[in-house]
């Protein structure tokens, strides 16, 4: 029999307990968020194995630090922050570059009204990866969370500690830089 996952308040109350309820809450968190976190982490690292390793570390950190969640933000914002920190720690250690998935929403750029001739989706994906990687770290972080993860500015503000107005400005500048990069590539 499939058990329904309760609301966030119930999950948090279970998570803060010191009995089997805490393990049940972690199971609910895994059921609710593992696919979304996997997709996000996979965009940042290059291999399935590394993504799974990081995801496992994320869930271990959630378990070890479960009492640190105070409810000042959404549970997913807290989990997302842990995921981001784990992925960035991994990337610093491995000195790898962030990747862009060929199935990402940005690749839909190829279906726009622009004429691409014989340019392949792989070439477009490479250009997009280059464009995103050229962004300053803060703009890249904001762009990825707004565009790929479809987070609201308020949610990103909780992750960064920034203001909604500042985030909107950074996102606008990031989009402009990506557009300029792609236009330059198309014209050469």
mmCIF file of C-alpha atoms in Angstrom:
data_model
loop_
_atom_site.group_PDB
_atom_site.id
_atom_site.type_symbol
_atom_site.label_atom_id
_atom_site.label_comp_id
_atom_site.label_asym_id
_atom_site.label_seq_id
_atom_site.Cartn_x
_atom_site.Cartn_y
_atom_site.Cartn_z
ATOM 1 C CA UNK A 1 0.000 0.000 0.000
ATOM 2 C CA UNK A 2 1.397 3.393 -1.020
ATOM 3 C CA UNK A 3 1.628 5.884 1.812
ATOM 4 C CA UNK A 4 0.715 9.497 1.071
ATOM 5 C CA UNK A 5 3.340 12.108 1.805
ATOM 6 C CA UNK A 6 2.091 14.671 4.333
ATOM 7 C CA UNK A 7 2.481 18.438 4.291
ATOM 8 C CA UNK A 8 5.755 20.195 5.072
ATOM 9 C CA UNK A 9 4.845 21.006 8.693
ATOM 10 C CA UNK A 10 4.262 17.321 9.432
ATOM 11 C CA UNK A 11 7.495 16.310 7.716
ATOM 12 C CA UNK A 12 9.457 18.870 9.751
ATOM 13 C CA UNK A 13 7.841 17.819 13.038
ATOM 14 C CA UNK A 14 8.690 14.170 12.299
ATOM 15 C CA UNK A 15 12.221 15.101 11.226
ATOM 16 C CA UNK A 16 12.933 16.809 14.565
ATOM 17 C CA UNK A 17 11.984 13.735 16.598
ATOM 18 C CA UNK A 18 14.530 11.245 17.902
ATOM 19 C CA UNK A 19 12.648 8.074 17.034
ATOM 20 C CA UNK A 20 11.530 6.152 13.963
ATOM 21 C CA UNK A 21 9.478 9.170 12.903
ATOM 22 C CA UNK A 22 12.669 11.007 11.909
ATOM 23 C CA UNK A 23 13.614 8.171 9.545
ATOM 24 C CA UNK A 24 10.108 8.236 8.087
ATOM 25 C CA UNK A 25 10.466 11.990 7.506
ATOM 26 C CA UNK A 26 13.787 11.487 5.723
ATOM 27 C CA UNK A 27 12.098 8.902 3.508
ATOM 28 C CA UNK A 28 9.398 11.427 2.635
ATOM 29 C CA UNK A 29 12.045 14.036 1.825
ATOM 30 C CA UNK A 30 13.838 11.574 -0.436
ATOM 31 C CA UNK A 31 10.568 10.632 -2.166
ATOM 32 C CA UNK A 32 9.577 14.269 -2.625
ATOM 33 C CA UNK A 33 12.855 15.813 -3.694
ATOM 34 C CA UNK A 34 15.370 13.255 -4.991
ATOM 35 C CA UNK A 35 14.429 13.547 -8.684
ATOM 36 C CA UNK A 36 14.476 17.350 -8.659
ATOM 37 C CA UNK A 37 17.767 17.441 -6.740
ATOM 38 C CA UNK A 38 19.305 14.822 -9.030
ATOM 39 C CA UNK A 39 18.414 16.910 -12.092
ATOM 40 C CA UNK A 40 19.850 20.045 -10.542
ATOM 41 C CA UNK A 41 23.075 18.420 -9.352
ATOM 42 C CA UNK A 42 23.488 16.590 -12.667
ATOM 43 C CA UNK A 43 23.579 19.926 -14.435
ATOM 44 C CA UNK A 44 26.488 20.999 -12.247
ATOM 45 C CA UNK A 45 28.602 17.841 -12.485
ATOM 46 C CA UNK A 46 29.463 15.702 -15.461
ATOM 47 C CA UNK A 47 28.708 12.121 -14.507
ATOM 48 C CA UNK A 48 25.812 10.112 -13.181
ATOM 49 C CA UNK A 49 28.086 8.502 -10.594
ATOM 50 C CA UNK A 50 29.283 11.856 -9.229
ATOM 51 C CA UNK A 51 25.699 13.106 -9.116
ATOM 52 C CA UNK A 52 24.584 10.072 -7.124
ATOM 53 C CA UNK A 53 27.538 10.453 -4.744
ATOM 54 C CA UNK A 54 26.685 14.100 -4.115
ATOM 55 C CA UNK A 55 22.988 13.315 -3.714
ATOM 56 C CA UNK A 56 23.834 10.666 -1.132
ATOM 57 C CA UNK A 57 25.989 13.223 0.731
ATOM 58 C CA UNK A 58 23.092 15.693 0.622
ATOM 59 C CA UNK A 59 20.729 13.236 2.291
ATOM 60 C CA UNK A 60 23.378 12.347 4.889
ATOM 61 C CA UNK A 61 23.856 16.051 5.664
ATOM 62 C CA UNK A 62 20.100 16.511 5.968
ATOM 63 C CA UNK A 63 20.028 13.655 8.466
ATOM 64 C CA UNK A 64 23.043 14.857 10.457
ATOM 65 C CA UNK A 65 21.845 18.477 10.520
ATOM 66 C CA UNK A 66 18.103 17.897 10.778
ATOM 67 C CA UNK A 67 17.797 19.939 13.974
ATOM 68 C CA UNK A 68 19.420 22.956 12.318
ATOM 69 C CA UNK A 69 16.358 23.515 10.162
ATOM 70 C CA UNK A 70 14.401 26.132 12.092
ATOM 71 C CA UNK A 71 11.554 26.729 9.644
ATOM 72 C CA UNK A 72 12.649 30.272 8.737
ATOM 73 C CA UNK A 73 12.447 29.288 5.069
ATOM 74 C CA UNK A 74 10.801 26.546 3.053
ATOM 75 C CA UNK A 75 12.212 23.092 3.724
ATOM 76 C CA UNK A 76 13.185 22.740 0.073
ATOM 77 C CA UNK A 77 15.166 26.005 0.213
ATOM 78 C CA UNK A 78 17.215 24.578 3.080
ATOM 79 C CA UNK A 79 17.704 21.283 1.239
ATOM 80 C CA UNK A 80 18.589 23.102 -1.965
ATOM 81 C CA UNK A 81 21.227 25.148 -0.136
ATOM 82 C CA UNK A 82 22.781 21.927 1.161
ATOM 83 C CA UNK A 83 22.742 20.474 -2.379
ATOM 84 C CA UNK A 84 24.340 23.557 -3.855
ATOM 85 C CA UNK A 85 27.060 23.649 -1.200
ATOM 86 C CA UNK A 86 27.832 19.947 -1.650
ATOM 87 C CA UNK A 87 28.024 20.266 -5.437
ATOM 88 C CA UNK A 88 30.233 23.364 -5.282
ATOM 89 C CA UNK A 89 32.500 21.664 -2.745
ATOM 90 C CA UNK A 90 32.803 18.703 -5.102
ATOM 91 C CA UNK A 91 33.547 20.946 -8.090
ATOM 92 C CA UNK A 92 36.215 22.858 -6.202
ATOM 93 C CA UNK A 93 37.819 19.597 -5.166
ATOM 94 C CA UNK A 94 37.628 18.066 -8.622
ATOM 95 C CA UNK A 95 38.200 21.354 -10.505
ATOM 96 C CA UNK A 96 35.554 20.451 -13.058
ATOM 97 C CA UNK A 97 33.423 22.715 -15.205
ATOM 98 C CA UNK A 98 29.666 22.999 -14.960
ATOM 99 C CA UNK A 99 27.827 21.153 -17.725
ATOM 100 C CA UNK A 100 24.634 21.908 -19.575
ATOM 101 C CA UNK A 101 22.260 19.074 -20.360
ATOM 102 C CA UNK A 102 21.291 18.732 -24.020
ATOM 103 C CA UNK A 103 17.690 18.406 -22.878
ATOM 104 C CA UNK A 104 17.793 21.614 -20.845
ATOM 105 C CA UNK A 105 15.260 24.366 -21.554
ATOM 106 C CA UNK A 106 17.969 26.601 -23.014
ATOM 107 C CA UNK A 107 18.460 24.180 -25.883
ATOM 108 C CA UNK A 108 14.922 25.089 -26.947
ATOM 109 C CA UNK A 109 16.646 28.226 -28.226
ATOM 110 C CA UNK A 110 17.296 26.211 -31.400
ATOM 111 C CA UNK A 111 13.568 26.135 -32.125
ATOM 112 C CA UNK A 112 13.195 29.893 -32.077
ATOM 113 C CA UNK A 113 12.668 32.033 -35.156
ATOM 114 C CA UNK A 114 16.427 32.422 -35.673
ATOM 115 C CA UNK A 115 17.917 30.574 -38.630
ATOM 116 C CA UNK A 116 20.524 28.056 -37.519
ATOM 117 C CA UNK A 117 21.369 26.393 -40.814
ATOM 118 C CA UNK A 118 23.454 23.283 -40.183
ATOM 119 C CA UNK A 119 24.212 24.010 -36.542
ATOM 120 C CA UNK A 120 23.630 20.934 -34.399
ATOM 121 C CA UNK A 121 21.956 20.845 -30.985
ATOM 122 C CA UNK A 122 25.327 19.747 -29.571
ATOM 123 C CA UNK A 123 26.972 22.927 -30.915
ATOM 124 C CA UNK A 124 24.210 25.064 -29.445
ATOM 125 C CA UNK A 125 24.554 23.260 -26.129
ATOM 126 C CA UNK A 126 28.300 23.901 -26.169
ATOM 127 C CA UNK A 127 27.723 27.594 -26.838
ATOM 128 C CA UNK A 128 25.197 27.746 -24.032
ATOM 129 C CA UNK A 129 27.610 26.036 -21.662
ATOM 130 C CA UNK A 130 30.287 28.544 -22.641
ATOM 131 C CA UNK A 131 27.886 31.445 -22.129
ATOM 132 C CA UNK A 132 26.705 30.264 -18.711
ATOM 133 C CA UNK A 133 30.283 29.552 -17.609
ATOM 134 C CA UNK A 134 31.379 33.094 -18.514
ATOM 135 C CA UNK A 135 28.875 34.618 -16.114
ATOM 136 C CA UNK A 136 30.168 35.868 -12.783
ATOM 137 C CA UNK A 137 29.463 33.289 -10.074
ATOM 138 C CA UNK A 138 26.596 35.246 -8.503
ATOM 139 C CA UNK A 139 24.862 35.836 -11.858
ATOM 140 C CA UNK A 140 25.354 32.203 -12.847
ATOM 141 C CA UNK A 141 23.855 31.027 -9.548
ATOM 142 C CA UNK A 142 20.833 33.317 -9.939
ATOM 143 C CA UNK A 143 20.370 32.466 -13.623
ATOM 144 C CA UNK A 144 20.525 28.708 -13.059
ATOM 145 C CA UNK A 145 18.049 28.782 -10.193
ATOM 146 C CA UNK A 146 15.608 31.115 -11.908
ATOM 147 C CA UNK A 147 15.809 29.643 -15.404
ATOM 148 C CA UNK A 148 16.531 25.945 -14.917
ATOM 149 C CA UNK A 149 14.945 25.343 -11.524
ATOM 150 C CA UNK A 150 12.103 27.816 -11.999
ATOM 151 C CA UNK A 151 12.564 29.166 -8.475
ATOM 152 C CA UNK A 152 10.844 32.412 -7.559
ATOM 153 C CA UNK A 153 12.996 35.430 -6.777
ATOM 154 C CA UNK A 154 11.841 35.214 -3.167
ATOM 155 C CA UNK A 155 13.157 31.638 -2.924
ATOM 156 C CA UNK A 156 16.489 32.624 -4.463
ATOM 157 C CA UNK A 157 16.670 35.553 -2.033
ATOM 158 C CA UNK A 158 16.388 33.056 0.831
ATOM 159 C CA UNK A 159 19.278 31.065 -0.637
ATOM 160 C CA UNK A 160 21.524 34.056 -1.289
ATOM 161 C CA UNK A 161 20.478 36.571 1.312
ATOM 162 C CA UNK A 162 20.020 39.106 -1.511
ATOM 163 C CA UNK A 163 17.089 41.354 -2.312
ATOM 164 C CA UNK A 164 14.467 40.570 -4.925
ATOM 165 C CA UNK A 165 15.339 43.775 -6.804
ATOM 166 C CA UNK A 166 19.026 42.903 -6.851
ATOM 167 C CA UNK A 167 18.274 39.378 -8.037
ATOM 168 C CA UNK A 168 16.089 40.659 -10.868
ATOM 169 C CA UNK A 169 18.860 43.004 -11.999
ATOM 170 C CA UNK A 170 21.447 40.207 -11.886
ATOM 171 C CA UNK A 171 19.146 37.862 -13.793
ATOM 172 C CA UNK A 172 18.491 40.514 -16.453
ATOM 173 C CA UNK A 173 22.238 41.099 -16.908
ATOM 174 C CA UNK A 174 22.905 37.342 -17.060
ATOM 175 C CA UNK A 175 20.277 36.841 -19.777
ATOM 176 C CA UNK A 176 21.689 39.772 -21.761
ATOM 177 C CA UNK A 177 25.225 38.352 -21.566
ATOM 178 C CA UNK A 178 24.023 34.915 -22.681
ATOM 179 C CA UNK A 179 22.073 36.435 -25.585
ATOM 180 C CA UNK A 180 25.119 38.468 -26.652
ATOM 181 C CA UNK A 181 27.333 35.382 -26.482
ATOM 182 C CA UNK A 182 24.917 33.342 -28.605
ATOM 183 C CA UNK A 183 24.470 36.135 -31.156
ATOM 184 C CA UNK A 184 28.247 36.415 -31.481
ATOM 185 C CA UNK A 185 28.521 32.665 -32.080
ATOM 186 C CA UNK A 186 25.723 32.736 -34.656
ATOM 187 C CA UNK A 187 27.372 35.553 -36.589
ATOM 188 C CA UNK A 188 30.728 33.792 -36.911
#
